[in-house]
Coordinates of C-alpha atoms in Angstrom, one line a residue:
M1187 CA 181.6 257.1 423.0
A1188 CA 178.5 258.7 421.4
E1189 CA 177.6 257.7 417.8
P1190 CA 177.3 260.5 415.2
S1191 CA 173.9 261.7 414.5
P1192 CA 172.2 260.3 411.3
H1193 CA 171.6 263.9 410.1
F1194 CA 175.3 264.7 410.5
V1195 CA 176.3 261.7 408.4
S1196 CA 173.8 262.5 405.7
D1197 CA 175.1 266.1 405.5
E1198 CA 178.7 264.8 405.1
I1199 CA 177.6 262.5 402.3
T1200 CA 175.7 265.3 400.6
M1201 CA 178.8 267.6 400.8
E1202 CA 180.9 264.9 399.3
K1203 CA 178.5 264.4 396.4
E1204 CA 178.4 268.2 395.7
E1205 CA 182.2 268.3 395.7
E1206 CA 182.4 265.4 393.3
E1207 CA 179.8 267.1 391.0
E1208 CA 181.7 270.3 391.1
K1209 CA 184.9 268.5 390.2
E1210 CA 183.1 266.7 387.3
E1211 CA 181.7 270.1 386.1
V1212 CA 185.2 271.6 386.2
E1213 CA 186.6 268.6 384.4
D1214 CA 183.8 268.9 381.8
E1215 CA 184.5 272.6 381.3
E1216 CA 188.2 271.9 381.0
E1217 CA 187.5 269.2 378.4
Q1218 CA 185.1 271.5 376.5
E1219 CA 187.7 274.3 376.5
Q1220 CA 190.4 271.9 375.3
D1221 CA 188.0 270.7 372.5
R1222 CA 187.4 274.3 371.5
E1223 CA 191.0 275.1 371.6
A1224 CA 191.7 272.0 369.5
K1225 CA 189.1 273.0 366.9
I1226 CA 190.4 276.5 366.8
G1227 CA 193.9 275.1 366.3
Q1228 CA 192.6 272.9 363.5
V1229 CA 190.9 275.9 361.8
N1230 CA 194.0 278.0 362.3
R1231 CA 196.2 275.3 360.8
L1232 CA 193.8 274.9 357.9
I1233 CA 193.8 278.6 357.3
Q1234 CA 197.6 278.7 357.4
R1235 CA 197.7 275.7 355.1
L1236 CA 195.3 277.4 352.7
S1237 CA 197.5 280.5 352.7
R1238 CA 200.7 278.6 352.2
E1239 CA 199.7 275.9 349.7
K1240 CA 196.9 274.7 347.5
V1241 CA 194.8 272.0 349.2
P1242 CA 193.7 269.4 346.7
I1243 CA 190.0 268.5 346.7
R1244 CA 187.3 267.1 344.4
V1245 CA 183.6 267.6 344.4
H1246 CA 181.9 264.3 345.1
D1247 CA 178.2 265.4 344.9
I1248 CA 176.0 268.5 344.6
K1249 CA 172.8 268.3 346.5
I1250 CA 170.0 270.7 345.7
K1251 CA 167.2 271.5 348.2
G1252 CA 164.2 273.8 348.3
N1253 CA 163.4 274.0 344.5
T1254 CA 159.8 272.8 344.3
K1255 CA 159.1 274.5 340.9
T1256 CA 162.5 275.2 339.4
K1257 CA 164.0 272.4 337.4
D1258 CA 167.3 270.9 338.7
C1259 CA 168.9 271.6 335.3
V1260 CA 168.6 275.3 335.8
L1261 CA 170.6 275.2 339.1
E1262 CA 173.0 272.6 337.8
G1263 CA 173.9 274.9 334.9
E1264 CA 174.8 277.7 337.3
L1265 CA 176.8 275.2 339.5
E1266 CA 178.7 273.5 336.8
E1267 CA 181.8 275.5 337.6
L1268 CA 182.1 273.8 341.0
R1269 CA 182.7 270.4 339.5
N1270 CA 185.8 271.7 337.8
A1271 CA 187.4 272.9 341.0
G1272 CA 190.6 271.1 341.9
T1273 CA 191.6 272.8 345.1
M1274 CA 189.9 274.1 348.2
Q1275 CA 190.7 277.7 347.2
E1276 CA 189.2 277.2 343.7
L1277 CA 186.1 275.6 345.2
V1278 CA 185.5 278.5 347.6
Q1279 CA 185.9 281.0 344.8
A1280 CA 183.6 279.0 342.5
A1281 CA 181.0 278.8 345.2
T1282 CA 181.0 282.5 345.7
R1283 CA 180.5 283.2 342.0
A1284 CA 177.8 280.5 341.7
N1285 CA 175.9 282.1 344.6
A1286 CA 176.0 285.4 342.9
R1287 CA 174.7 283.8 339.6
L1288 CA 171.8 282.2 341.5
H1289 CA 170.8 285.6 343.0
R1290 CA 171.0 287.2 339.5
L1291 CA 168.4 284.8 338.2
G1292 CA 165.8 286.8 340.2
I1293 CA 163.7 283.7 341.0
F1294 CA 164.9 283.0 344.5
Q1295 CA 164.3 284.9 347.7
S1296 CA 167.5 283.4 349.2
A1297 CA 170.2 281.0 348.1
T1298 CA 172.8 279.4 350.3
I1299 CA 175.8 277.2 349.3
T1300 CA 177.4 275.0 352.0
L1301 CA 180.6 273.0 351.6
D1302 CA 180.6 269.7 353.6
A1303 CA 183.1 266.8 353.8
G1304 CA 182.7 263.9 351.4
P1305 CA 182.3 260.2 352.2
P1306 CA 184.8 258.9 354.8
D1307 CA 186.1 256.3 352.4
L1308 CA 186.8 259.0 349.8
P1309 CA 189.5 261.4 351.1
D1310 CA 190.0 264.8 349.7
T1311 CA 186.4 265.1 348.5
A1312 CA 183.6 267.5 349.4
N1313 CA 179.8 267.6 349.0
V1314 CA 178.2 270.9 347.9
I1315 CA 174.8 271.5 349.5
V1316 CA 172.6 274.2 347.8
E1317 CA 169.5 275.4 349.6
V1318 CA 167.2 277.8 347.8
E1319 CA 163.9 279.5 348.7
E1320 CA 161.8 280.3 345.6
D1321 CA 160.1 283.6 345.1
T1322 CA 156.3 283.2 345.4
S1323 CA 155.4 286.5 343.7
P1324 CA 153.9 285.7 340.3
F1325 CA 154.3 289.2 338.9
T1326 CA 156.5 292.2 339.4
G1327 CA 156.2 295.6 337.8
D1328 CA 157.3 299.2 338.0
I1329 CA 156.4 302.6 336.4
G1330 CA 158.3 305.8 336.4
V1331 CA 159.0 309.1 334.7
F1332 CA 162.6 309.4 333.5
T1333 CA 164.9 311.6 331.5
K1334 CA 167.3 309.9 329.2
P1335 CA 170.1 311.1 326.9
Q1336 CA 168.4 309.4 323.9
A1337 CA 165.1 311.1 324.6
Q1338 CA 164.1 314.5 323.5
T1339 CA 161.9 315.1 326.5
W1340 CA 160.7 313.2 329.6
T1341 CA 159.3 309.7 329.1
V1342 CA 156.8 307.6 331.0
E1343 CA 158.0 304.0 331.3
G1344 CA 156.4 300.9 332.7
S1345 CA 157.1 297.2 332.7
L1346 CA 155.4 294.0 333.9
K1347 CA 157.4 290.8 334.4
S1348 CA 156.6 287.2 335.3
K1349 CA 159.3 284.7 336.1
N1350 CA 159.7 280.9 336.2
W1351 CA 156.3 279.9 334.8
L1352 CA 157.7 276.8 333.2
G1353 CA 160.3 276.1 335.9
Y1354 CA 163.3 276.9 333.7
G1355 CA 164.0 280.3 335.3
E1356 CA 162.7 282.1 332.3
T1357 CA 161.5 285.7 332.3
W1358 CA 158.4 286.9 330.4
D1359 CA 158.2 290.7 330.2
G1360 CA 156.3 293.5 328.5
T1361 CA 157.5 297.1 328.5
G1362 CA 156.2 300.3 327.2
S1363 CA 157.3 304.0 327.1
Y1364 CA 155.8 307.2 325.8
G1365 CA 157.6 310.5 325.4
W1366 CA 156.3 314.0 325.3
D1367 CA 158.0 314.2 321.9
K1368 CA 155.6 311.7 320.4
T1369 CA 158.2 308.9 320.8
S1370 CA 156.6 305.6 321.8
E1371 CA 158.0 302.1 322.2
M1372 CA 156.4 298.8 323.0
S1373 CA 158.1 295.4 323.4
V1374 CA 157.6 291.9 324.7
G1375 CA 160.4 289.6 325.5
L1376 CA 161.3 286.1 326.7
S1377 CA 164.7 285.2 328.2
Y1378 CA 166.1 281.8 329.3
P1379 CA 169.0 281.7 331.7
R1380 CA 172.0 279.5 331.1
F1381 CA 171.1 276.0 332.1
K1382 CA 172.4 272.5 331.5
G1383 CA 173.0 271.9 327.8
L1384 CA 173.2 275.5 326.8
P1385 CA 176.4 277.5 326.7
A1386 CA 174.8 280.8 327.6
A1387 CA 171.4 282.6 328.1
L1388 CA 168.9 282.8 325.3
M1389 CA 166.8 286.0 324.8
T1390 CA 164.2 287.0 322.3
R1391 CA 162.5 290.4 322.1
L1392 CA 159.8 291.8 319.7
S1393 CA 159.6 295.6 319.7
L1394 CA 157.8 298.4 317.9
L1395 CA 159.3 301.9 318.0
T1396 CA 158.0 305.1 316.4
E1397 CA 159.9 308.4 316.6
D1398 CA 158.8 311.7 315.4
W1399 CA 161.9 313.8 314.9
V1400 CA 160.2 316.8 313.2
K1401 CA 161.0 319.2 316.1
Y1402 CA 164.8 318.6 315.7
S1403 CA 165.2 317.0 312.3
S1404 CA 163.5 316.5 309.0
Y1405 CA 162.8 312.8 309.4
K1406 CA 160.2 310.6 311.0
E1407 CA 161.2 307.0 311.7
G1408 CA 159.4 303.8 312.6
L1409 CA 161.0 300.5 313.6
F1410 CA 159.4 297.1 314.0
G1411 CA 161.7 294.2 314.7
V1412 CA 162.8 291.2 316.5
S1413 CA 166.0 290.7 318.5
V1414 CA 167.5 287.3 319.3
G1415 CA 170.2 286.9 321.9
L1416 CA 172.8 284.3 320.7
V1417 CA 175.2 284.5 323.6
S1418 CA 174.8 286.3 326.9
D1419 CA 176.7 286.0 330.2
E1420 CA 178.4 288.2 332.7
H1421 CA 180.9 289.8 330.2
H1422 CA 179.7 288.9 326.7
D1423 CA 176.5 289.6 324.8
L1424 CA 175.9 288.7 321.1
T1425 CA 172.5 289.5 319.5
Y1426 CA 171.0 289.4 316.1
N1427 CA 168.5 292.1 315.1
L1428 CA 166.1 292.0 312.2
T1429 CA 164.1 295.2 311.8
W1430 CA 161.6 296.6 309.3
R1431 CA 162.5 300.3 309.1
S1432 CA 160.5 303.1 307.7
L1433 CA 162.1 306.5 307.3
M1434 CA 160.1 309.4 306.0
D1435 CA 160.5 313.1 305.4
P1436 CA 157.1 314.6 306.4
S1437 CA 158.0 317.9 304.8
H1438 CA 155.9 318.9 301.8
Q1439 CA 159.0 320.2 300.1
A1440 CA 160.7 316.8 299.8
S1441 CA 160.8 315.5 296.3
R1442 CA 159.6 312.1 295.2
S1443 CA 163.2 310.9 294.5
I1444 CA 164.3 311.8 298.1
R1445 CA 161.2 310.0 299.5
R1446 CA 162.1 306.9 297.5
Q1447 CA 165.7 307.1 298.7
L1448 CA 164.6 307.1 302.3
G1449 CA 161.5 304.8 302.0
H1450 CA 161.2 301.3 303.6
A1451 CA 163.9 298.7 304.1
L1452 CA 164.8 295.6 306.0
L1453 CA 167.7 296.1 308.4
S1454 CA 169.6 293.1 309.8
S1455 CA 172.6 293.5 312.1
I1456 CA 174.7 291.7 314.6
K1457 CA 175.8 293.5 317.8
Y1458 CA 178.5 292.3 320.2
T1459 CA 179.1 293.8 323.6
Y1460 CA 182.0 293.1 325.9
K1461 CA 181.6 294.5 329.4
I1462 CA 183.6 294.3 332.6
D1463 CA 182.5 296.3 335.7
E1464 CA 184.7 296.0 338.8
R1465 CA 183.2 299.1 340.6
D1466 CA 181.9 298.7 344.1
S1467 CA 178.6 300.2 343.0
P1468 CA 177.0 301.1 339.7
V1469 CA 175.0 304.0 341.3
R1470 CA 177.7 305.6 343.4
P1471 CA 181.1 304.1 342.6
T1472 CA 183.9 304.9 345.0
R1473 CA 186.5 302.5 343.8
G1474 CA 187.2 300.2 340.8
F1475 CA 187.0 300.4 337.1
A1476 CA 184.6 299.5 334.3
F1477 CA 185.0 299.1 330.5
A1478 CA 182.6 298.3 327.7
S1479 CA 183.0 297.9 324.0
T1480 CA 180.0 297.6 321.7
S1481 CA 180.4 296.7 318.0
Q1482 CA 177.6 296.6 315.5
I1483 CA 177.6 295.8 311.8
A1484 CA 174.4 296.2 309.7
G1485 CA 173.7 295.1 306.2
I1486 CA 174.7 291.5 306.5
G1487 CA 171.3 290.0 305.3
P1488 CA 168.7 290.9 302.7
D1489 CA 168.9 294.6 303.4
S1490 CA 168.5 297.6 301.3
R1491 CA 171.9 298.8 300.2
L1492 CA 171.0 302.1 301.9
L1493 CA 171.1 300.5 305.4
R1494 CA 174.7 299.3 305.6
F1495 CA 176.7 300.8 308.4
V1496 CA 179.2 299.9 311.2
R1497 CA 179.0 301.4 314.7
Q1498 CA 181.6 301.2 317.5
E1499 CA 181.4 302.4 321.0
L1500 CA 184.2 302.4 323.7
D1501 CA 183.5 303.4 327.3
F1502 CA 185.9 303.6 330.3
R1503 CA 185.2 304.5 333.9
Y1504 CA 187.6 304.7 336.9
A1505 CA 186.7 305.5 340.5
I1506 CA 189.4 306.6 343.0
P1507 CA 188.7 306.8 346.7
L1508 CA 190.1 309.8 348.5
G1509 CA 189.6 308.6 352.1
F1510 CA 187.5 311.3 353.7
Y1511 CA 183.7 311.9 353.8
N1512 CA 183.4 308.9 351.5
T1513 CA 184.8 311.1 348.8
A1514 CA 185.6 309.6 345.4
L1515 CA 186.9 310.9 342.1
N1516 CA 185.2 309.4 339.0
I1517 CA 186.7 309.9 335.6
G1518 CA 185.4 308.7 332.3
L1519 CA 186.0 308.7 328.6
S1520 CA 183.6 307.6 325.9
A1521 CA 184.0 307.5 322.1
G1522 CA 181.8 306.4 319.3
I1523 CA 181.7 306.2 315.5
I1524 CA 179.0 305.3 313.0
L1525 CA 179.8 305.1 309.4
P1526 CA 177.9 303.8 306.3
W1527 CA 179.7 301.2 304.2
G1528 CA 179.4 300.1 300.6
K1529 CA 179.4 301.8 297.2
G1530 CA 178.8 305.6 297.6
F1531 CA 178.9 305.3 301.4
K1532 CA 179.6 309.1 301.7
N1533 CA 176.1 309.8 300.7
L1534 CA 174.2 306.9 302.3
P1535 CA 172.0 307.4 305.3
T1536 CA 172.2 305.6 308.7
P1537 CA 169.1 304.9 311.0
V1538 CA 168.2 307.9 313.1
S1539 CA 167.9 305.9 316.3
D1540 CA 171.5 304.6 315.9
R1541 CA 173.0 308.1 315.7
F1542 CA 174.8 309.8 318.6
F1543 CA 172.7 312.5 320.2
M1544 CA 174.7 314.3 322.8
G1545 CA 173.3 316.4 325.7
G1546 CA 170.6 315.7 328.3
H1547 CA 170.7 315.9 332.1
S1548 CA 171.5 312.3 333.1
S1549 CA 174.8 311.7 334.9
P1550 CA 177.4 309.8 332.9
V1551 CA 178.9 308.3 336.1
C1552 CA 176.3 305.5 336.7
S1553 CA 176.2 303.4 333.5
L1554 CA 178.1 302.6 330.3
R1555 CA 176.0 303.9 327.5
G1556 CA 178.3 305.5 325.0
P1557 CA 179.1 309.2 324.3
T1558 CA 175.7 310.7 325.0
S1559 CA 175.5 312.6 328.3
L1560 CA 176.9 316.2 328.2
L1561 CA 175.5 318.0 331.3
G1562 CA 174.4 321.6 330.6
F1563 CA 173.3 321.0 327.0
R1564 CA 169.8 320.1 326.0
S1565 CA 169.0 316.7 324.5
R1566 CA 170.4 316.7 320.9
G1567 CA 172.0 320.0 321.7
V1568 CA 175.4 319.4 320.2
G1569 CA 176.4 318.8 316.6
P1570 CA 174.8 318.9 313.2
T1571 CA 171.7 317.0 313.9
D1572 CA 169.5 319.5 315.8
V1573 CA 168.4 321.7 312.9
R1574 CA 166.0 320.8 310.0
R1575 CA 167.6 319.5 306.9
L1576 CA 167.7 321.6 303.7
F1577 CA 167.2 319.3 300.7
S1578 CA 169.4 320.1 297.7
D1579 CA 167.0 318.7 295.1
T1580 CA 166.4 321.2 292.3
S1581 CA 162.7 320.5 292.3
M1582 CA 162.3 321.8 295.8
T1583 CA 161.1 325.3 296.7
N1584 CA 162.8 327.5 299.2
D1585 CA 162.5 326.3 302.7
T1586 CA 160.5 328.8 304.8
S1587 CA 160.9 327.1 308.1
G1588 CA 164.4 328.6 308.7
S1589 CA 166.2 325.3 308.2
S1590 CA 169.8 324.9 307.3
G1591 CA 172.0 322.2 305.6
R1592 CA 173.4 320.8 308.9
D1593 CA 170.9 318.1 309.4
T1594 CA 172.2 314.8 308.0
L1595 CA 171.8 311.0 308.1
G1596 CA 175.4 310.1 307.4
G1597 CA 178.3 309.1 309.7
D1598 CA 179.1 310.6 313.1
L1599 CA 182.2 310.8 315.4
A1600 CA 181.5 311.5 319.0
V1601 CA 183.7 311.9 322.1
T1602 CA 182.8 312.8 325.7
S1603 CA 184.8 312.9 328.9
F1604 CA 184.0 313.9 332.5
A1605 CA 185.5 314.2 336.0
D1606 CA 183.1 313.9 338.9
L1607 CA 183.9 314.4 342.6
S1608 CA 181.2 312.9 344.9
F1609 CA 181.1 313.3 348.7
D1610 CA 178.9 312.8 351.8
L1611 CA 177.0 315.7 353.2
P1612 CA 177.7 316.8 356.8
L1613 CA 174.3 315.8 358.3
K1614 CA 173.8 312.2 359.4
I1615 CA 170.2 312.1 358.2
F1616 CA 171.5 312.7 354.7
R1617 CA 174.2 310.1 354.9
D1618 CA 171.8 307.5 356.2
A1619 CA 169.4 308.2 353.3
G1620 CA 172.3 308.0 350.7
I1621 CA 171.9 311.7 349.7
H1622 CA 175.2 313.1 348.6
G1623 CA 176.7 315.9 346.7
H1624 CA 179.0 316.1 343.7
C1625 CA 181.0 318.5 341.5
F1626 CA 181.7 317.8 337.9
V1627 CA 183.4 319.0 334.7
C1628 CA 182.2 317.6 331.3
A1629 CA 183.6 317.9 327.8
G1630 CA 182.4 316.6 324.4
N1631 CA 182.2 317.0 320.7
L1632 CA 180.3 315.6 317.8
T1633 CA 181.1 316.0 314.1
K1634 CA 179.9 314.7 310.7
L1635 CA 182.1 312.1 308.9
T1636 CA 180.3 312.0 305.5
G1637 CA 179.0 314.4 302.9
D1638 CA 180.7 317.8 302.4
L1639 CA 181.7 318.5 306.0
H1640 CA 184.2 315.6 306.3
R1641 CA 186.5 317.2 303.8
S1642 CA 187.5 319.9 306.2
L1643 CA 187.7 317.7 309.2
S1644 CA 191.1 317.5 311.0
L1645 CA 192.0 316.2 314.5
R1646 CA 193.3 319.6 315.4
E1647 CA 190.0 321.2 314.5
F1648 CA 188.1 318.5 316.2
G1649 CA 190.0 318.9 319.4
S1650 CA 189.6 322.7 319.4
S1651 CA 185.9 322.5 318.9
F1652 CA 185.0 320.7 322.2
R1653 CA 182.2 322.0 324.3
Y1654 CA 182.7 322.3 328.1
S1655 CA 180.5 322.6 331.1
A1656 CA 180.9 322.5 334.9
G1657 CA 178.7 322.5 337.9
A1658 CA 177.6 321.0 341.2
G1659 CA 174.5 319.3 342.6
I1660 CA 172.8 317.0 345.0
I1661 CA 171.7 313.4 344.3
L1662 CA 168.8 311.8 346.0
P1663 CA 168.5 308.0 345.5
T1664 CA 165.0 306.5 346.1
K1665 CA 163.5 303.0 345.4
L1666 CA 161.5 304.3 342.5
F1667 CA 164.0 306.6 340.8
R1668 CA 167.3 308.6 341.2
I1669 CA 166.8 312.3 341.4
E1670 CA 169.6 314.6 340.4
V1671 CA 169.5 318.4 340.9
N1672 CA 172.4 320.2 339.3
Y1673 CA 173.5 323.8 338.7
C1674 CA 175.4 323.9 335.3
Q1675 CA 177.7 326.6 334.0
I1676 CA 178.4 326.5 330.3
L1677 CA 182.1 327.1 329.8
R1678 CA 182.2 326.8 326.0
Q1679 CA 179.5 326.5 323.3
F1680 CA 179.2 327.3 319.6
D1681 CA 176.6 328.6 317.2
H1682 CA 173.5 326.5 317.0
D1683 CA 174.3 324.6 320.2
R1684 CA 171.3 324.4 322.5
A1685 CA 172.8 324.9 326.0
K1686 CA 170.9 325.4 329.2
Q1687 CA 172.7 327.2 332.0
G1688 CA 171.3 327.1 335.5
I1689 CA 169.3 324.6 337.6
Q1690 CA 168.5 321.3 335.9
L1691 CA 166.5 318.4 337.2
S1692 CA 166.6 314.8 336.0
F1693 CA 165.0 311.5 337.0
S1694 CA 166.7 308.2 336.1
S1695 CA 166.4 304.5 336.9
P1696 CA 167.5 303.6 340.5
S1697 CA 170.0 301.0 339.2

């Protein structure tokens, strides 16, 4: 009987090895698949457990990586909430909020928070690993031309910032603005974020403001002061302001007694702001709500008795999605009051810069800034503050400038409201660029609370004297500024109001 060829035997051995390797590969794939299914099952069980019950857990350690310049205490202050978490759900929510706070510091290019298991001998514990990448840019700055409700005309604004020089996440900044109405402002500031040992952020700002109101009023005002932030976080802001104020009547017809009454004074005040903003976007909100309350009391320090006043603002915004073409209905209501206090308060002045000046072209949808914007009316185009004051002093001669007695420095009551319907435009190129359209209706009123006019004030009369406007426009957001082109139709105005019907253009901050 012939023996098998060696080549044939070797082929059989090779085939057997290949079959064994294929079996091993199949078994390995089956094991890997089983492992994947087991891990998926564990994750699903964990998710189901998290949805059904609270899983107890405790943070064992927080490890910080990547901060070569920033002090650990800065990050530890933002991560303190994680140590108070008692369940996995609370830990995940706290990590999300802490990550957002780290980004708001503005000193990191990226920040990542990872949750890992704690030591094996310590069950129900977790380690938090924080990895950051610091921003290497020493300075940032911007410049732009904007229109604001508080400004009489367009303003040129610029700022220069430097962050984290000392490693405490601090921000050094200098800003300046100049308006075509001879209004100028310069300020420098330093702010520290909330870090270990401090309950909230600390801010200090030194500013110089000069405003020439001759075109719309009888007064020229200069302010030089310092502002110190006592408490500042996501919802609360408490500041103390100390300002040297100079108020003058540049008219040659003003008597010496009136000039002495205005004169110079030291103004000290405390301002508290509570703000909550749950909208999905501050630029183009499509859902959510926002609320802000700002309270200010002046005259609490060594002030002149002529500079005692209280000021209160309330703002509410609500965005309702309508479900087609990214359409949303935004509604808003704002109210404000400023009133002198003390003996003879009915005849006391209030600072010009703290008054409510309604009008302008900036949309009221984007931010919470009190009862100011009233589309279709010029800046300071509503109420008794847009015409030159007529002094009642007997030593004065007749005013030849055509002024009236409606210009005042007393108290104000202001209310504005709006409804704005925003929607995407049909072309994809517009949608990709964020360009969208909107239709709006605005209403507002401003009245005097002190002096002679307050005696005839009634809620019925105040409600019946509202101004109204409506219109439509296109909004073009850019990195430098937000352009708004609107056509406004004035529905109701009164004598001495300065309304502008037709096409209006405004530039505002992109955020």
